[in-house]
Amino acid sequence: MPKRSLSPLHRATTHWTTGRRILVAAVVIAALLGAAGLTAWFTSRGGQSKTGASPTASAPNPPAATAPKPSAGTGAVPAPPKLTDPLAYARAAAVMLWSYDTRTTSRDQHLAGMNAWMTSETKYTDWTAISGQVPDPVLWSRMADNAQYATAAVGEAHFPSAFKQALAENPSAITEAYIYAVTVTGKQTIAWKGGGGGAEDRAVTLAVQCRPSSDCALVSLAPSVAP
């Protein structure tokens, strides 16, 4: 089997249009920082991603209102860790986003498990961007037929340079929503029945909310990776 076919989860994510995610990301960043510099950076990076993308026809993104509720049966998806450090939480969230196990977890269970990581503040939560990382039901079923699963390991996490610059220019802006941009790099390893498998490097920029005296929560992800 060619290597290109080894990562249906990765391919599935490219089918989701970035327009809505770019808009949500811009709104979230504007609200959390109120800094023109970072907002402009997200907008320009998002625009580049949209221009370079080649979306194909697929089912529309599920609206935020239909996000599944966390339940006891979330399969292989781990419960969100109780962390107050945005870098540590983003590292854990990246592992969660890059991991799945169709052998033990249904698609609905996987979505419910992911939703448990999200912030409860509806003003900021961007469930569409996060749930858009999960293949559609047909593809998930095909992956399950092949007993496909993925594990992930993170290398490092850092605050993007544009985020740090915006904070330096307006340190108090973060206190409105306490949402941090964090870029995480790592590797995803995929395997399926019959001994097939593969691995690839991964990177993502996440928006993580860490209010004082509260555990962190996931907000969104950027349509492109921030350096």
PDB file of C-alpha atoms in Angstrom:
ATOM      1  CA  MET A   1       0.000   0.000   0.000  1.00  0.00           C
ATOM      2  CA  PRO A   2       1.531   3.401  -0.990  1.00  0.00           C
ATOM      3  CA  LYS A   3       2.578   5.695   1.807  1.00  0.00           C
ATOM      4  CA  ARG A   4       0.143   8.361   0.630  1.00  0.00           C
ATOM      5  CA  SER A   5      -2.728   6.099   1.652  1.00  0.00           C
ATOM      6  CA  LEU A   6      -1.358   5.496   5.119  1.00  0.00           C
ATOM      7  CA  SER A   7      -2.932   8.522   6.713  1.00  0.00           C
ATOM      8  CA  PRO A   8      -6.642   8.867   5.911  1.00  0.00           C
ATOM      9  CA  LEU A   9      -7.111  10.980   9.032  1.00  0.00           C
ATOM     10  CA  HIS A  10      -4.543  13.461   7.763  1.00  0.00           C
ATOM     11  CA  ARG A  11      -6.085  13.480   4.294  1.00  0.00           C
ATOM     12  CA  ALA A  12      -9.565  13.897   5.699  1.00  0.00           C
ATOM     13  CA  THR A  13      -8.645  17.118   7.464  1.00  0.00           C
ATOM     14  CA  THR A  14      -7.766  18.753   4.148  1.00  0.00           C
ATOM     15  CA  HIS A  15     -11.345  18.289   2.940  1.00  0.00           C
ATOM     16  CA  TRP A  16     -12.687  20.831   5.404  1.00  0.00           C
ATOM     17  CA  THR A  17     -12.893  24.393   4.084  1.00  0.00           C
ATOM     18  CA  THR A  18     -10.820  26.922   5.998  1.00  0.00           C
ATOM     19  CA  GLY A  19     -12.968  30.014   5.455  1.00  0.00           C
ATOM     20  CA  ARG A  20     -15.071  29.649   8.573  1.00  0.00           C
ATOM     21  CA  ARG A  21     -12.087  28.574  10.663  1.00  0.00           C
ATOM     22  CA  ILE A  22     -10.103  31.616   9.496  1.00  0.00           C
ATOM     23  CA  LEU A  23     -12.972  33.903  10.484  1.00  0.00           C
ATOM     24  CA  VAL A  24     -13.408  32.283  13.894  1.00  0.00           C
ATOM     25  CA  ALA A  25      -9.674  32.349  14.548  1.00  0.00           C
ATOM     26  CA  ALA A  26      -9.508  36.038  13.690  1.00  0.00           C
ATOM     27  CA  VAL A  27     -12.448  36.847  15.965  1.00  0.00           C
ATOM     28  CA  VAL A  28     -11.043  34.787  18.843  1.00  0.00           C
ATOM     29  CA  ILE A  29      -7.600  36.331  18.588  1.00  0.00           C
ATOM     30  CA  ALA A  30      -9.044  39.833  18.347  1.00  0.00           C
ATOM     31  CA  ALA A  31     -11.148  39.235  21.446  1.00  0.00           C
ATOM     32  CA  LEU A  32      -8.441  37.621  23.513  1.00  0.00           C
ATOM     33  CA  LEU A  33      -5.660  40.072  22.760  1.00  0.00           C
ATOM     34  CA  GLY A  34      -7.125  43.221  21.295  1.00  0.00           C
ATOM     35  CA  ALA A  35      -3.754  43.582  19.547  1.00  0.00           C
ATOM     36  CA  ALA A  36      -3.762  44.550  15.893  1.00  0.00           C
ATOM     37  CA  GLY A  37      -0.436  42.912  15.242  1.00  0.00           C
ATOM     38  CA  LEU A  38      -1.466  39.370  16.130  1.00  0.00           C
ATOM     39  CA  THR A  39      -4.883  39.722  14.555  1.00  0.00           C
ATOM     40  CA  ALA A  40      -3.248  40.813  11.302  1.00  0.00           C
ATOM     41  CA  TRP A  41      -0.853  37.880  11.541  1.00  0.00           C
ATOM     42  CA  PHE A  42      -3.653  35.328  11.961  1.00  0.00           C
ATOM     43  CA  THR A  43      -5.634  36.915   9.150  1.00  0.00           C
ATOM     44  CA  SER A  44      -2.712  36.931   6.736  1.00  0.00           C
ATOM     45  CA  ARG A  45      -1.623  33.386   7.618  1.00  0.00           C
ATOM     46  CA  GLY A  46      -5.205  32.200   7.267  1.00  0.00           C
ATOM     47  CA  GLY A  47      -5.481  33.897   3.901  1.00  0.00           C
ATOM     48  CA  GLN A  48      -2.372  32.121   2.678  1.00  0.00           C
ATOM     49  CA  SER A  49      -3.755  28.789   3.853  1.00  0.00           C
ATOM     50  CA  LYS A  50      -7.043  29.371   2.100  1.00  0.00           C
ATOM     51  CA  THR A  51      -5.341  30.342  -1.141  1.00  0.00           C
ATOM     52  CA  GLY A  52      -3.089  27.303  -1.133  1.00  0.00           C
ATOM     53  CA  ALA A  53      -5.729  24.780  -0.145  1.00  0.00           C
ATOM     54  CA  SER A  54      -7.513  22.492  -2.580  1.00  0.00           C
ATOM     55  CA  PRO A  55     -10.712  21.561  -0.781  1.00  0.00           C
ATOM     56  CA  THR A  56     -12.839  18.778  -2.176  1.00  0.00           C
ATOM     57  CA  ALA A  57     -16.528  18.170  -1.747  1.00  0.00           C
ATOM     58  CA  SER A  58     -17.418  16.789   1.650  1.00  0.00           C
ATOM     59  CA  ALA A  59     -20.094  16.883   4.281  1.00  0.00           C
ATOM     60  CA  PRO A  60     -20.514  20.331   5.875  1.00  0.00           C
ATOM     61  CA  ASN A  61     -18.918  21.039   9.222  1.00  0.00           C
ATOM     62  CA  PRO A  62     -21.263  20.242  12.110  1.00  0.00           C
ATOM     63  CA  PRO A  63     -22.536  23.394  13.823  1.00  0.00           C
ATOM     64  CA  ALA A  64     -21.245  24.159  17.285  1.00  0.00           C
ATOM     65  CA  ALA A  65     -24.696  23.629  18.741  1.00  0.00           C
ATOM     66  CA  THR A  66     -24.549  19.949  17.834  1.00  0.00           C
ATOM     67  CA  ALA A  67     -21.306  19.231  19.694  1.00  0.00           C
ATOM     68  CA  PRO A  68     -21.698  15.880  21.440  1.00  0.00           C
ATOM     69  CA  LYS A  69     -21.754  15.911  25.208  1.00  0.00           C
ATOM     70  CA  PRO A  70     -18.983  14.143  27.097  1.00  0.00           C
ATOM     71  CA  SER A  71     -20.019  10.752  28.355  1.00  0.00           C
ATOM     72  CA  ALA A  72     -18.510   7.888  30.308  1.00  0.00           C
ATOM     73  CA  GLY A  73     -17.901   5.998  27.074  1.00  0.00           C
ATOM     74  CA  THR A  74     -15.288   8.056  25.270  1.00  0.00           C
ATOM     75  CA  GLY A  75     -13.283   5.065  24.158  1.00  0.00           C
ATOM     76  CA  ALA A  76      -9.598   5.693  23.594  1.00  0.00           C
ATOM     77  CA  VAL A  77      -9.823   9.475  23.993  1.00  0.00           C
ATOM     78  CA  PRO A  78      -8.181  10.461  27.286  1.00  0.00           C
ATOM     79  CA  ALA A  79      -9.855  12.792  29.752  1.00  0.00           C
ATOM     80  CA  PRO A  80      -8.477  16.339  29.689  1.00  0.00           C
ATOM     81  CA  PRO A  81      -5.627  16.809  32.172  1.00  0.00           C
ATOM     82  CA  LYS A  82      -5.939  19.213  35.063  1.00  0.00           C
ATOM     83  CA  LEU A  83      -3.214  21.651  34.098  1.00  0.00           C
ATOM     84  CA  THR A  84      -2.806  25.397  34.527  1.00  0.00           C
ATOM     85  CA  ASP A  85       0.199  25.783  32.202  1.00  0.00           C
ATOM     86  CA  PRO A  86      -0.847  26.614  28.589  1.00  0.00           C
ATOM     87  CA  LEU A  87       2.280  25.014  27.124  1.00  0.00           C
ATOM     88  CA  ALA A  88       1.741  21.758  28.991  1.00  0.00           C
ATOM     89  CA  TYR A  89      -1.965  21.691  28.145  1.00  0.00           C
ATOM     90  CA  ALA A  90      -1.304  22.384  24.463  1.00  0.00           C
ATOM     91  CA  ARG A  91       1.177  19.501  24.363  1.00  0.00           C
ATOM     92  CA  ALA A  92      -1.438  17.161  25.827  1.00  0.00           C
ATOM     93  CA  ALA A  93      -4.126  18.499  23.483  1.00  0.00           C
ATOM     94  CA  ALA A  94      -1.932  17.920  20.433  1.00  0.00           C
ATOM     95  CA  VAL A  95      -1.406  14.292  21.438  1.00  0.00           C
ATOM     96  CA  MET A  96      -5.168  13.947  21.828  1.00  0.00           C
ATOM     97  CA  LEU A  97      -5.847  15.506  18.405  1.00  0.00           C
ATOM     98  CA  TRP A  98      -3.305  13.320  16.631  1.00  0.00           C
ATOM     99  CA  SER A  99      -4.396  10.063  18.294  1.00  0.00           C
ATOM    100  CA  TYR A 100      -7.366   7.800  17.642  1.00  0.00           C
ATOM    101  CA  ASP A 101      -8.313   4.143  17.796  1.00  0.00           C
ATOM    102  CA  THR A 102     -11.106   2.930  15.546  1.00  0.00           C
ATOM    103  CA  ARG A 103     -10.774  -0.548  17.082  1.00  0.00           C
ATOM    104  CA  THR A 104     -12.222   0.540  20.428  1.00  0.00           C
ATOM    105  CA  THR A 105     -13.847   3.913  19.803  1.00  0.00           C
ATOM    106  CA  SER A 106     -16.804   4.898  17.650  1.00  0.00           C
ATOM    107  CA  ARG A 107     -16.754   8.228  15.854  1.00  0.00           C
ATOM    108  CA  ASP A 108     -19.418   9.616  18.212  1.00  0.00           C
ATOM    109  CA  GLN A 109     -17.386   8.513  21.212  1.00  0.00           C
ATOM    110  CA  HIS A 110     -14.287  10.109  19.755  1.00  0.00           C
ATOM    111  CA  LEU A 111     -16.082  13.417  19.220  1.00  0.00           C
ATOM    112  CA  ALA A 112     -17.545  13.301  22.730  1.00  0.00           C
ATOM    113  CA  GLY A 113     -14.110  12.698  24.160  1.00  0.00           C
ATOM    114  CA  MET A 114     -12.653  15.623  22.226  1.00  0.00           C
ATOM    115  CA  ASN A 115     -15.489  17.906  23.289  1.00  0.00           C
ATOM    116  CA  ALA A 116     -14.582  17.313  26.934  1.00  0.00           C
ATOM    117  CA  TRP A 117     -11.350  19.222  26.285  1.00  0.00           C
ATOM    118  CA  MET A 118     -13.155  22.361  25.095  1.00  0.00           C
ATOM    119  CA  THR A 119     -13.688  25.545  27.065  1.00  0.00           C
ATOM    120  CA  SER A 120     -17.193  25.939  28.448  1.00  0.00           C
ATOM    121  CA  GLU A 121     -17.198  29.642  27.523  1.00  0.00           C
ATOM    122  CA  THR A 122     -19.351  29.636  24.402  1.00  0.00           C
ATOM    123  CA  LYS A 123     -18.148  33.125  23.488  1.00  0.00           C
ATOM    124  CA  TYR A 124     -14.764  31.680  22.621  1.00  0.00           C
ATOM    125  CA  THR A 125     -15.141  27.966  21.950  1.00  0.00           C
ATOM    126  CA  ASP A 126     -14.623  26.927  18.329  1.00  0.00           C
ATOM    127  CA  TRP A 127     -15.935  23.379  18.168  1.00  0.00           C
ATOM    128  CA  THR A 128     -16.186  23.489  14.376  1.00  0.00           C
ATOM    129  CA  ALA A 129     -12.415  23.824  13.989  1.00  0.00           C
ATOM    130  CA  ILE A 130     -11.689  20.984  16.413  1.00  0.00           C
ATOM    131  CA  SER A 131     -14.373  18.553  15.254  1.00  0.00           C
ATOM    132  CA  GLY A 132     -13.286  19.215  11.672  1.00  0.00           C
ATOM    133  CA  GLN A 133     -10.148  17.201  12.434  1.00  0.00           C
ATOM    134  CA  VAL A 134     -12.226  14.001  12.591  1.00  0.00           C
ATOM    135  CA  PRO A 135     -12.975  12.082   9.358  1.00  0.00           C
ATOM    136  CA  ASP A 136     -16.562  11.872   8.170  1.00  0.00           C
ATOM    137  CA  PRO A 137     -18.632   8.830   9.189  1.00  0.00           C
ATOM    138  CA  VAL A 138     -17.972   6.931   5.957  1.00  0.00           C
ATOM    139  CA  LEU A 139     -14.207   7.310   6.173  1.00  0.00           C
ATOM    140  CA  TRP A 140     -14.199   6.506   9.892  1.00  0.00           C
ATOM    141  CA  SER A 141     -16.110   3.305   9.107  1.00  0.00           C
ATOM    142  CA  ARG A 142     -13.563   2.310   6.484  1.00  0.00           C
ATOM    143  CA  MET A 143     -10.744   2.992   8.942  1.00  0.00           C
ATOM    144  CA  ALA A 144     -12.520   0.824  11.508  1.00  0.00           C
ATOM    145  CA  ASP A 145     -12.807  -1.981   8.962  1.00  0.00           C
ATOM    146  CA  ASN A 146      -9.012  -1.910   8.769  1.00  0.00           C
ATOM    147  CA  ALA A 147      -8.626  -1.687  12.559  1.00  0.00           C
ATOM    148  CA  GLN A 148      -6.691   1.556  12.098  1.00  0.00           C
ATOM    149  CA  TYR A 149      -5.323   3.492  15.034  1.00  0.00           C
ATOM    150  CA  ALA A 150      -2.813   6.274  15.623  1.00  0.00           C
ATOM    151  CA  THR A 151      -0.556   7.299  18.466  1.00  0.00           C
ATOM    152  CA  ALA A 152       1.336  10.535  18.864  1.00  0.00           C
ATOM    153  CA  ALA A 153       4.336  11.976  20.642  1.00  0.00           C
ATOM    154  CA  VAL A 154       5.110  15.675  21.000  1.00  0.00           C
ATOM    155  CA  GLY A 155       8.531  17.193  20.604  1.00  0.00           C
ATOM    156  CA  GLU A 156       8.180  20.722  21.895  1.00  0.00           C
ATOM    157  CA  ALA A 157       5.707  23.552  22.452  1.00  0.00           C
ATOM    158  CA  HIS A 158       6.277  27.290  22.307  1.00  0.00           C
ATOM    159  CA  PHE A 159       4.455  30.604  22.099  1.00  0.00           C
ATOM    160  CA  PRO A 160       4.599  31.884  18.483  1.00  0.00           C
ATOM    161  CA  SER A 161       6.725  34.970  17.936  1.00  0.00           C
ATOM    162  CA  ALA A 162       3.724  37.058  16.824  1.00  0.00           C
ATOM    163  CA  PHE A 163       1.867  36.129  20.008  1.00  0.00           C
ATOM    164  CA  LYS A 164       4.822  37.117  22.193  1.00  0.00           C
ATOM    165  CA  GLN A 165       5.224  40.384  20.306  1.00  0.00           C
ATOM    166  CA  ALA A 166       1.540  41.229  20.722  1.00  0.00           C
ATOM    167  CA  LEU A 167       1.735  40.511  24.451  1.00  0.00           C
ATOM    168  CA  ALA A 168       4.828  42.679  24.759  1.00  0.00           C
ATOM    169  CA  GLU A 169       2.987  45.551  23.094  1.00  0.00           C
ATOM    170  CA  ASN A 170      -0.137  45.173  25.251  1.00  0.00           C
ATOM    171  CA  PRO A 171       0.480  42.918  28.292  1.00  0.00           C
ATOM    172  CA  SER A 172      -2.892  43.591  29.897  1.00  0.00           C
ATOM    173  CA  ALA A 173      -4.895  42.448  26.858  1.00  0.00           C
ATOM    174  CA  ILE A 174      -4.528  38.786  27.799  1.00  0.00           C
ATOM    175  CA  THR A 175      -6.581  39.345  30.949  1.00  0.00           C
ATOM    176  CA  GLU A 176      -9.838  39.607  28.980  1.00  0.00           C
ATOM    177  CA  ALA A 177     -10.023  35.930  28.038  1.00  0.00           C
ATOM    178  CA  TYR A 178      -6.663  34.407  29.078  1.00  0.00           C
ATOM    179  CA  ILE A 179      -6.324  32.613  25.753  1.00  0.00           C
ATOM    180  CA  TYR A 180      -2.824  31.710  24.630  1.00  0.00           C
ATOM    181  CA  ALA A 181      -1.545  30.729  21.201  1.00  0.00           C
ATOM    182  CA  VAL A 182       0.774  27.715  21.389  1.00  0.00           C
ATOM    183  CA  THR A 183       2.563  25.926  18.563  1.00  0.00           C
ATOM    184  CA  VAL A 184       3.258  22.229  19.130  1.00  0.00           C
ATOM    185  CA  THR A 185       5.376  19.897  17.010  1.00  0.00           C
ATOM    186  CA  GLY A 186       5.496  16.119  17.171  1.00  0.00           C
ATOM    187  CA  LYS A 187       5.024  12.875  15.285  1.00  0.00           C
ATOM    188  CA  GLN A 188       1.979  10.747  14.509  1.00  0.00           C
ATOM    189  CA  THR A 189       2.350   6.993  14.045  1.00  0.00           C
ATOM    190  CA  ILE A 190      -0.418   5.074  12.249  1.00  0.00           C
ATOM    191  CA  ALA A 191      -0.993   1.328  12.089  1.00  0.00           C
ATOM    192  CA  TRP A 192      -3.671  -1.096  10.863  1.00  0.00           C
ATOM    193  CA  LYS A 193      -4.314  -4.803  10.606  1.00  0.00           C
ATOM    194  CA  GLY A 194      -1.971  -6.873   8.546  1.00  0.00           C
ATOM    195  CA  GLY A 195       1.112  -5.073   9.801  1.00  0.00           C
ATOM    196  CA  GLY A 196       0.614  -1.879   7.809  1.00  0.00           C
ATOM    197  CA  GLY A 197       1.720   1.432   9.200  1.00  0.00           C
ATOM    198  CA  GLY A 198       3.513   4.698   8.747  1.00  0.00           C
ATOM    199  CA  ALA A 199       4.575   7.851  10.535  1.00  0.00           C
ATOM    200  CA  GLU A 200       4.747  11.548   9.794  1.00  0.00           C
ATOM    201  CA  ASP A 201       5.825  14.751  11.478  1.00  0.00           C
ATOM    202  CA  ARG A 202       2.991  16.975  12.663  1.00  0.00           C
ATOM    203  CA  ALA A 203       2.660  20.585  13.824  1.00  0.00           C
ATOM    204  CA  VAL A 204      -0.298  22.690  14.968  1.00  0.00           C
ATOM    205  CA  THR A 205      -0.986  26.063  16.549  1.00  0.00           C
ATOM    206  CA  LEU A 206      -3.665  25.832  19.235  1.00  0.00           C
ATOM    207  CA  ALA A 207      -5.625  28.426  21.165  1.00  0.00           C
ATOM    208  CA  VAL A 208      -5.705  27.414  24.832  1.00  0.00           C
ATOM    209  CA  GLN A 209      -7.596  29.160  27.623  1.00  0.00           C
ATOM    210  CA  CYS A 210      -5.965  29.167  31.063  1.00  0.00           C
ATOM    211  CA  ARG A 211      -7.744  31.485  33.471  1.00  0.00           C
ATOM    212  CA  PRO A 212      -6.094  32.095  36.852  1.00  0.00           C
ATOM    213  CA  SER A 213      -6.956  29.434  39.436  1.00  0.00           C
ATOM    214  CA  SER A 214      -8.694  27.334  36.747  1.00  0.00           C
ATOM    215  CA  ASP A 215      -7.681  24.362  34.677  1.00  0.00           C
ATOM    216  CA  CYS A 216      -6.811  25.041  31.055  1.00  0.00           C
ATOM    217  CA  ALA A 217      -9.194  24.210  28.204  1.00  0.00           C
ATOM    218  CA  LEU A 218      -8.978  24.004  24.435  1.00  0.00           C
ATOM    219  CA  VAL A 219     -10.454  26.847  22.372  1.00  0.00           C
ATOM    220  CA  SER A 220      -9.524  26.380  18.723  1.00  0.00           C
ATOM    221  CA  LEU A 221      -6.720  25.740  16.279  1.00  0.00           C
ATOM    222  CA  ALA A 222      -5.262  28.037  13.651  1.00  0.00           C
ATOM    223  CA  PRO A 223      -5.696  27.215   9.940  1.00  0.00           C
ATOM    224  CA  SER A 224      -1.907  27.328   9.552  1.00  0.00           C
ATOM    225  CA  VAL A 225       1.067  26.794  11.851  1.00  0.00           C
ATOM    226  CA  ALA A 226       2.556  29.843  13.548  1.00  0.00           C
ATOM    227  CA  PRO A 227       6.338  29.964  13.826  1.00  0.00           C
TER     228      PRO A 227
END
